Every structure is written in C-alpha cells, then in structure tokens.
Amino acid sequence: MKGRLTELGQIPTNNDWRTARQVFRKVHLNRQDITISLGKGDLGPAAIAALRERLSAGQKLVEIGGKAQRLDLIIPGRPVFRGGRTWLASPDGASMARRTAADPTLLQGLKRAHKVLQDHHVSPVTTIDQNRSAKGIDDSYLRRIANIAFLAPDIQAAIVEGRQPAGLTLEMLQDMTLPIAWADQRAALGFSPASSL
C-alpha cells in the first residue's frame, strides 16, 4: 500500500511508515477489493484529477465530502496470507505482484526435479511400458523435489520467466501434496486459469 501511495505521489519516496500513517485514515479489506481512505488535505480538483490519471487499470479514486473530507482509493484484489507471507491477489485469486526476475531457488528446484526424473528414467510424458524400466527414488528429499517436475507446463514456464505468485516458494512446493490435475494445481498455487497465463 505504501508503495502504491508513493507511486501516486501521496507519500514522498524513501519515507518510513510514520509518514504514511499521517495520510491513512483507514483500510477496508473486502472480498473483491481493498479500500484505502486517505486524508484529502490541501488537494484541489486539479491535483485529484492528476492522481486519477496515475491509477492503474481497475483502480478508482472517490472523493468523500462532509466534515472529514477524504479520498477513497479502491484497489481490486485481496490480501493473501500464507506461510508468514502476504501478497495482493486479484479477485480470481491470481497474484498481482510484479516480478522482474525469476526466483533462483525455485529455478534450481525445478531444474533438480527434472534431473532426478532423468536419472531415474522417468518422465511426465512416458508411457506405462517405458516406466517399467524406471528406478524407484529412495531418498525422500529427492521424491519431494521430483514432484515439482509434474507441474503444469504453463506453471513451469511462469516459474522460469519469474511470473509465479509472490508467495510461491520451493519449500512450499516440497511440503504440499500437489494436485494431479493442472487446473487444480493452478488454483492451489494462486495462478490464473491457463487461458490468461
């Protein structure tokens, strides 16, 4: 939230939360959006119009009159809390975080998963007859890593390109029982349906 207010010019860059708290009135977490109420301060119509131009798609800035005039910034999405991490998800559950680079730990885990399968002569695309020559994976760590190679291709591509949800970690993938169906994997891991990836 602080970052978004900095982008909108409401908070100077490189300031701490004390500065941000002076601008905030309250925050409402709704099912489909987050409403941040801000003090209107000395903002005139031109400044408010300039703020509206800087909003991202789907965001709204509403003026509330009365005794305590304020601005309500409405951001589509909802917070997701998982494993001590918090990030913003769109109403359909997909992460709204902007990543610029792939997670090296997650990439290494995906690479290792495919290597384990290769070493044991197993592949997500082999037939039952081909799997008869496969070796079992004795090590429990390697078994947990190997499951990652069975992620949907679009999920694996998103990991390689750094487009995975903000809360997705290698540890999380290792510790969970991944659904077999790709659509269920997308839902469980916070991805959009395949058509929008």
Short mmCIF file of N, CA and C in Angstrom, two decimals, residues 93-192:
data_model
loop_
_atom_site.label_atom_id
_atom_site.label_comp_id
_atom_site.label_asym_id
_atom_site.label_seq_id
_atom_site.Cartn_x
_atom_site.Cartn_y
_atom_site.Cartn_z
N GLY A 93 -7.98 -14.75 -7.65
CA GLY A 93 -7.01 -15.49 -6.86
C GLY A 93 -5.59 -15.44 -7.39
N ALA A 94 -5.37 -14.90 -8.58
CA ALA A 94 -4.03 -14.83 -9.15
C ALA A 94 -3.23 -13.70 -8.48
N SER A 95 -1.94 -13.92 -8.36
CA SER A 95 -1.09 -12.90 -7.75
C SER A 95 -1.03 -11.65 -8.61
N MET A 96 -1.01 -10.49 -7.96
CA MET A 96 -0.89 -9.23 -8.68
C MET A 96 0.51 -8.65 -8.54
N ALA A 97 1.40 -9.42 -7.91
CA ALA A 97 2.76 -8.94 -7.71
C ALA A 97 3.49 -8.84 -9.04
N ARG A 98 4.31 -7.83 -9.17
CA ARG A 98 5.10 -7.65 -10.38
C ARG A 98 6.50 -8.17 -10.10
N ARG A 99 6.90 -9.17 -10.84
CA ARG A 99 8.25 -9.70 -10.69
C ARG A 99 9.08 -9.28 -11.89
N THR A 100 10.33 -9.08 -11.66
CA THR A 100 11.21 -8.70 -12.76
C THR A 100 12.21 -9.79 -13.09
N ALA A 101 12.44 -10.71 -12.17
CA ALA A 101 13.42 -11.77 -12.40
C ALA A 101 12.91 -13.06 -11.76
N ALA A 102 13.38 -14.16 -12.31
CA ALA A 102 12.99 -15.46 -11.78
C ALA A 102 13.63 -15.68 -10.40
N ASP A 103 12.95 -16.46 -9.57
CA ASP A 103 13.45 -16.82 -8.25
C ASP A 103 14.52 -17.90 -8.44
N PRO A 104 15.80 -17.61 -8.13
CA PRO A 104 16.86 -18.59 -8.39
C PRO A 104 16.68 -19.89 -7.62
N THR A 105 16.17 -19.84 -6.40
CA THR A 105 15.96 -21.06 -5.62
C THR A 105 14.88 -21.92 -6.25
N LEU A 106 13.81 -21.30 -6.69
CA LEU A 106 12.72 -22.02 -7.33
C LEU A 106 13.18 -22.61 -8.67
N LEU A 107 13.97 -21.84 -9.41
CA LEU A 107 14.51 -22.34 -10.69
C LEU A 107 15.42 -23.54 -10.46
N GLN A 108 16.28 -23.44 -9.46
CA GLN A 108 17.19 -24.54 -9.15
C GLN A 108 16.40 -25.79 -8.76
N GLY A 109 15.33 -25.62 -7.99
CA GLY A 109 14.49 -26.75 -7.61
C GLY A 109 13.82 -27.39 -8.80
N LEU A 110 13.33 -26.58 -9.73
CA LEU A 110 12.69 -27.11 -10.94
C LEU A 110 13.70 -27.87 -11.80
N LYS A 111 14.89 -27.30 -11.92
CA LYS A 111 15.96 -27.96 -12.68
C LYS A 111 16.33 -29.30 -12.03
N ARG A 112 16.45 -29.28 -10.72
CA ARG A 112 16.81 -30.50 -9.99
C ARG A 112 15.72 -31.56 -10.11
N ALA A 113 14.46 -31.13 -10.11
CA ALA A 113 13.34 -32.07 -10.25
C ALA A 113 13.43 -32.82 -11.57
N HIS A 114 13.70 -32.10 -12.64
CA HIS A 114 13.81 -32.75 -13.95
C HIS A 114 15.04 -33.65 -14.02
N LYS A 115 16.12 -33.25 -13.35
CA LYS A 115 17.34 -34.08 -13.31
C LYS A 115 17.08 -35.38 -12.56
N VAL A 116 16.35 -35.31 -11.45
CA VAL A 116 16.03 -36.53 -10.68
C VAL A 116 15.23 -37.49 -11.55
N LEU A 117 14.24 -36.98 -12.26
CA LEU A 117 13.43 -37.84 -13.13
C LEU A 117 14.29 -38.45 -14.23
N GLN A 118 15.16 -37.64 -14.81
CA GLN A 118 16.04 -38.13 -15.87
C GLN A 118 16.96 -39.24 -15.34
N ASP A 119 17.54 -39.03 -14.17
CA ASP A 119 18.44 -40.02 -13.57
C ASP A 119 17.73 -41.33 -13.26
N HIS A 120 16.43 -41.26 -13.01
CA HIS A 120 15.67 -42.46 -12.66
C HIS A 120 14.82 -42.97 -13.83
N HIS A 121 15.08 -42.45 -15.02
CA HIS A 121 14.41 -42.87 -16.25
C HIS A 121 12.89 -42.74 -16.18
N VAL A 122 12.46 -41.61 -15.63
CA VAL A 122 11.03 -41.31 -15.51
C VAL A 122 10.78 -39.98 -16.21
N SER A 123 9.61 -39.82 -16.76
CA SER A 123 9.25 -38.56 -17.40
C SER A 123 7.75 -38.38 -17.31
N PRO A 124 7.29 -37.13 -17.22
CA PRO A 124 5.85 -36.90 -17.20
C PRO A 124 5.16 -37.36 -18.49
N VAL A 125 5.93 -37.56 -19.56
CA VAL A 125 5.32 -37.92 -20.84
C VAL A 125 5.59 -39.36 -21.25
N THR A 126 6.19 -40.18 -20.39
CA THR A 126 6.46 -41.57 -20.75
C THR A 126 5.21 -42.42 -20.61
N THR A 127 5.21 -43.51 -21.35
CA THR A 127 4.09 -44.45 -21.28
C THR A 127 4.31 -45.42 -20.12
N ILE A 128 3.30 -46.19 -19.83
CA ILE A 128 3.40 -47.18 -18.75
C ILE A 128 4.50 -48.19 -19.07
N ASP A 129 4.60 -48.62 -20.34
CA ASP A 129 5.64 -49.57 -20.73
C ASP A 129 7.04 -48.99 -20.52
N GLN A 130 7.20 -47.71 -20.85
CA GLN A 130 8.50 -47.07 -20.66
C GLN A 130 8.83 -46.91 -19.18
N ASN A 131 7.83 -46.72 -18.36
CA ASN A 131 8.06 -46.55 -16.93
C ASN A 131 8.48 -47.84 -16.23
N ARG A 132 8.29 -48.98 -16.89
CA ARG A 132 8.69 -50.25 -16.27
C ARG A 132 10.19 -50.32 -16.04
N SER A 133 10.96 -49.61 -16.86
CA SER A 133 12.42 -49.62 -16.69
C SER A 133 12.89 -48.54 -15.71
N ALA A 134 11.97 -47.78 -15.17
CA ALA A 134 12.33 -46.70 -14.26
C ALA A 134 12.81 -47.24 -12.92
N LYS A 135 13.71 -46.49 -12.30
CA LYS A 135 14.20 -46.85 -10.97
C LYS A 135 13.40 -46.08 -9.92
N GLY A 136 13.17 -46.70 -8.79
CA GLY A 136 12.49 -46.01 -7.69
C GLY A 136 13.40 -44.96 -7.08
N ILE A 137 12.79 -43.94 -6.49
CA ILE A 137 13.56 -42.87 -5.85
C ILE A 137 13.54 -43.14 -4.35
N ASP A 138 14.70 -43.55 -3.81
CA ASP A 138 14.78 -43.94 -2.40
C ASP A 138 14.77 -42.75 -1.45
N ASP A 139 15.45 -41.70 -1.81
CA ASP A 139 15.62 -40.54 -0.93
C ASP A 139 14.33 -39.72 -0.87
N SER A 140 13.83 -39.48 0.35
CA SER A 140 12.56 -38.75 0.49
C SER A 140 12.67 -37.31 -0.01
N TYR A 141 13.83 -36.68 0.19
CA TYR A 141 14.02 -35.31 -0.31
C TYR A 141 13.90 -35.29 -1.84
N LEU A 142 14.56 -36.24 -2.49
CA LEU A 142 14.51 -36.28 -3.95
C LEU A 142 13.10 -36.59 -4.45
N ARG A 143 12.35 -37.41 -3.72
CA ARG A 143 10.95 -37.69 -4.10
C ARG A 143 10.12 -36.42 -4.05
N ARG A 144 10.32 -35.62 -3.00
CA ARG A 144 9.55 -34.37 -2.88
C ARG A 144 9.95 -33.39 -3.98
N ILE A 145 11.24 -33.33 -4.29
CA ILE A 145 11.70 -32.44 -5.37
C ILE A 145 11.15 -32.92 -6.71
N ALA A 146 11.17 -34.23 -6.94
CA ALA A 146 10.74 -34.78 -8.24
C ALA A 146 9.30 -34.41 -8.56
N ASN A 147 8.45 -34.27 -7.56
CA ASN A 147 7.05 -33.92 -7.81
C ASN A 147 6.90 -32.60 -8.55
N ILE A 148 7.86 -31.70 -8.37
CA ILE A 148 7.78 -30.37 -8.99
C ILE A 148 7.83 -30.48 -10.51
N ALA A 149 8.50 -31.52 -11.02
CA ALA A 149 8.58 -31.70 -12.48
C ALA A 149 7.22 -32.05 -13.08
N PHE A 150 6.25 -32.41 -12.26
CA PHE A 150 4.92 -32.76 -12.75
C PHE A 150 3.95 -31.58 -12.70
N LEU A 151 4.47 -30.37 -12.47
CA LEU A 151 3.63 -29.18 -12.53
C LEU A 151 3.17 -28.94 -13.97
N ALA A 152 2.05 -28.27 -14.12
CA ALA A 152 1.54 -27.93 -15.45
C ALA A 152 2.61 -27.16 -16.23
N PRO A 153 2.71 -27.39 -17.53
CA PRO A 153 3.73 -26.69 -18.33
C PRO A 153 3.67 -25.17 -18.21
N ASP A 154 2.47 -24.60 -18.16
CA ASP A 154 2.37 -23.14 -18.06
C ASP A 154 2.85 -22.65 -16.69
N ILE A 155 2.69 -23.47 -15.64
CA ILE A 155 3.20 -23.09 -14.32
C ILE A 155 4.73 -23.12 -14.33
N GLN A 156 5.30 -24.17 -14.95
CA GLN A 156 6.75 -24.25 -15.06
C GLN A 156 7.31 -23.08 -15.87
N ALA A 157 6.62 -22.72 -16.95
CA ALA A 157 7.06 -21.58 -17.77
C ALA A 157 7.00 -20.29 -16.96
N ALA A 158 5.96 -20.13 -16.16
CA ALA A 158 5.83 -18.93 -15.32
C ALA A 158 6.97 -18.85 -14.31
N ILE A 159 7.36 -19.99 -13.75
CA ILE A 159 8.48 -20.03 -12.79
C ILE A 159 9.78 -19.62 -13.49
N VAL A 160 10.01 -20.16 -14.69
CA VAL A 160 11.23 -19.84 -15.44
C VAL A 160 11.27 -18.35 -15.80
N GLU A 161 10.11 -17.78 -16.13
CA GLU A 161 10.04 -16.37 -16.53
C GLU A 161 9.88 -15.41 -15.35
N GLY A 162 9.74 -15.95 -14.13
CA GLY A 162 9.59 -15.10 -12.95
C GLY A 162 8.19 -14.54 -12.79
N ARG A 163 7.17 -15.20 -13.36
CA ARG A 163 5.79 -14.72 -13.28
C ARG A 163 4.96 -15.48 -12.25
N GLN A 164 5.59 -16.25 -11.38
CA GLN A 164 4.84 -17.01 -10.38
C GLN A 164 4.29 -16.08 -9.31
N PRO A 165 3.25 -16.53 -8.59
CA PRO A 165 2.71 -15.72 -7.50
C PRO A 165 3.79 -15.40 -6.47
N ALA A 166 3.65 -14.26 -5.83
CA ALA A 166 4.67 -13.78 -4.90
C ALA A 166 4.93 -14.76 -3.76
N GLY A 167 3.94 -15.48 -3.31
CA GLY A 167 4.12 -16.37 -2.17
C GLY A 167 4.62 -17.75 -2.51
N LEU A 168 4.82 -18.05 -3.78
CA LEU A 168 5.23 -19.39 -4.19
C LEU A 168 6.72 -19.58 -3.96
N THR A 169 7.06 -20.57 -3.13
CA THR A 169 8.47 -20.86 -2.83
C THR A 169 8.74 -22.33 -3.06
N LEU A 170 10.02 -22.68 -3.17
CA LEU A 170 10.41 -24.07 -3.33
C LEU A 170 9.98 -24.88 -2.12
N GLU A 171 10.18 -24.33 -0.94
CA GLU A 171 9.80 -25.03 0.29
C GLU A 171 8.30 -25.35 0.30
N MET A 172 7.51 -24.39 -0.14
CA MET A 172 6.06 -24.59 -0.19
C MET A 172 5.71 -25.73 -1.14
N LEU A 173 6.36 -25.77 -2.32
CA LEU A 173 6.09 -26.83 -3.29
C LEU A 173 6.51 -28.19 -2.76
N GLN A 174 7.62 -28.24 -2.03
CA GLN A 174 8.09 -29.51 -1.49
C GLN A 174 7.17 -30.03 -0.39
N ASP A 175 6.63 -29.14 0.40
CA ASP A 175 5.85 -29.55 1.57
C ASP A 175 4.40 -29.88 1.27
N MET A 176 3.89 -29.45 0.11
CA MET A 176 2.48 -29.69 -0.16
C MET A 176 2.29 -30.91 -1.05
N THR A 177 1.12 -31.49 -0.97
CA THR A 177 0.74 -32.56 -1.88
C THR A 177 0.12 -31.89 -3.10
N LEU A 178 0.85 -31.93 -4.20
CA LEU A 178 0.38 -31.24 -5.41
C LEU A 178 -0.78 -32.00 -6.04
N PRO A 179 -1.83 -31.30 -6.44
CA PRO A 179 -2.93 -31.96 -7.15
C PRO A 179 -2.41 -32.51 -8.49
N ILE A 180 -3.05 -33.55 -8.98
CA ILE A 180 -2.64 -34.14 -10.26
C ILE A 180 -3.14 -33.29 -11.42
N ALA A 181 -4.39 -32.85 -11.34
CA ALA A 181 -4.99 -32.07 -12.43
C ALA A 181 -4.34 -30.69 -12.51
N TRP A 182 -4.00 -30.28 -13.72
CA TRP A 182 -3.33 -29.00 -13.90
C TRP A 182 -4.20 -27.83 -13.46
N ALA A 183 -5.48 -27.89 -13.72
CA ALA A 183 -6.38 -26.80 -13.30
C ALA A 183 -6.38 -26.69 -11.78
N ASP A 184 -6.37 -27.83 -11.09
CA ASP A 184 -6.33 -27.82 -9.62
C ASP A 184 -4.99 -27.28 -9.11
N GLN A 185 -3.91 -27.59 -9.83
CA GLN A 185 -2.59 -27.05 -9.46
C GLN A 185 -2.62 -25.52 -9.55
N ARG A 186 -3.18 -25.01 -10.65
CA ARG A 186 -3.24 -23.55 -10.82
C ARG A 186 -4.00 -22.90 -9.68
N ALA A 187 -5.13 -23.49 -9.33
CA ALA A 187 -5.95 -22.92 -8.24
C ALA A 187 -5.22 -23.01 -6.91
N ALA A 188 -4.58 -24.14 -6.62
CA ALA A 188 -3.90 -24.34 -5.34
C ALA A 188 -2.69 -23.42 -5.17
N LEU A 189 -2.04 -23.09 -6.28
CA LEU A 189 -0.81 -22.30 -6.21
C LEU A 189 -1.03 -20.81 -6.48
N GLY A 190 -2.26 -20.41 -6.76
CA GLY A 190 -2.56 -18.99 -6.94
C GLY A 190 -2.33 -18.46 -8.34
N PHE A 191 -2.39 -19.34 -9.34
CA PHE A 191 -2.25 -18.91 -10.73
C PHE A 191 -3.61 -18.64 -11.33
N SER A 192 -3.63 -17.82 -12.37
CA SER A 192 -4.86 -17.60 -13.14
C SER A 192 -5.13 -18.86 -13.96
#
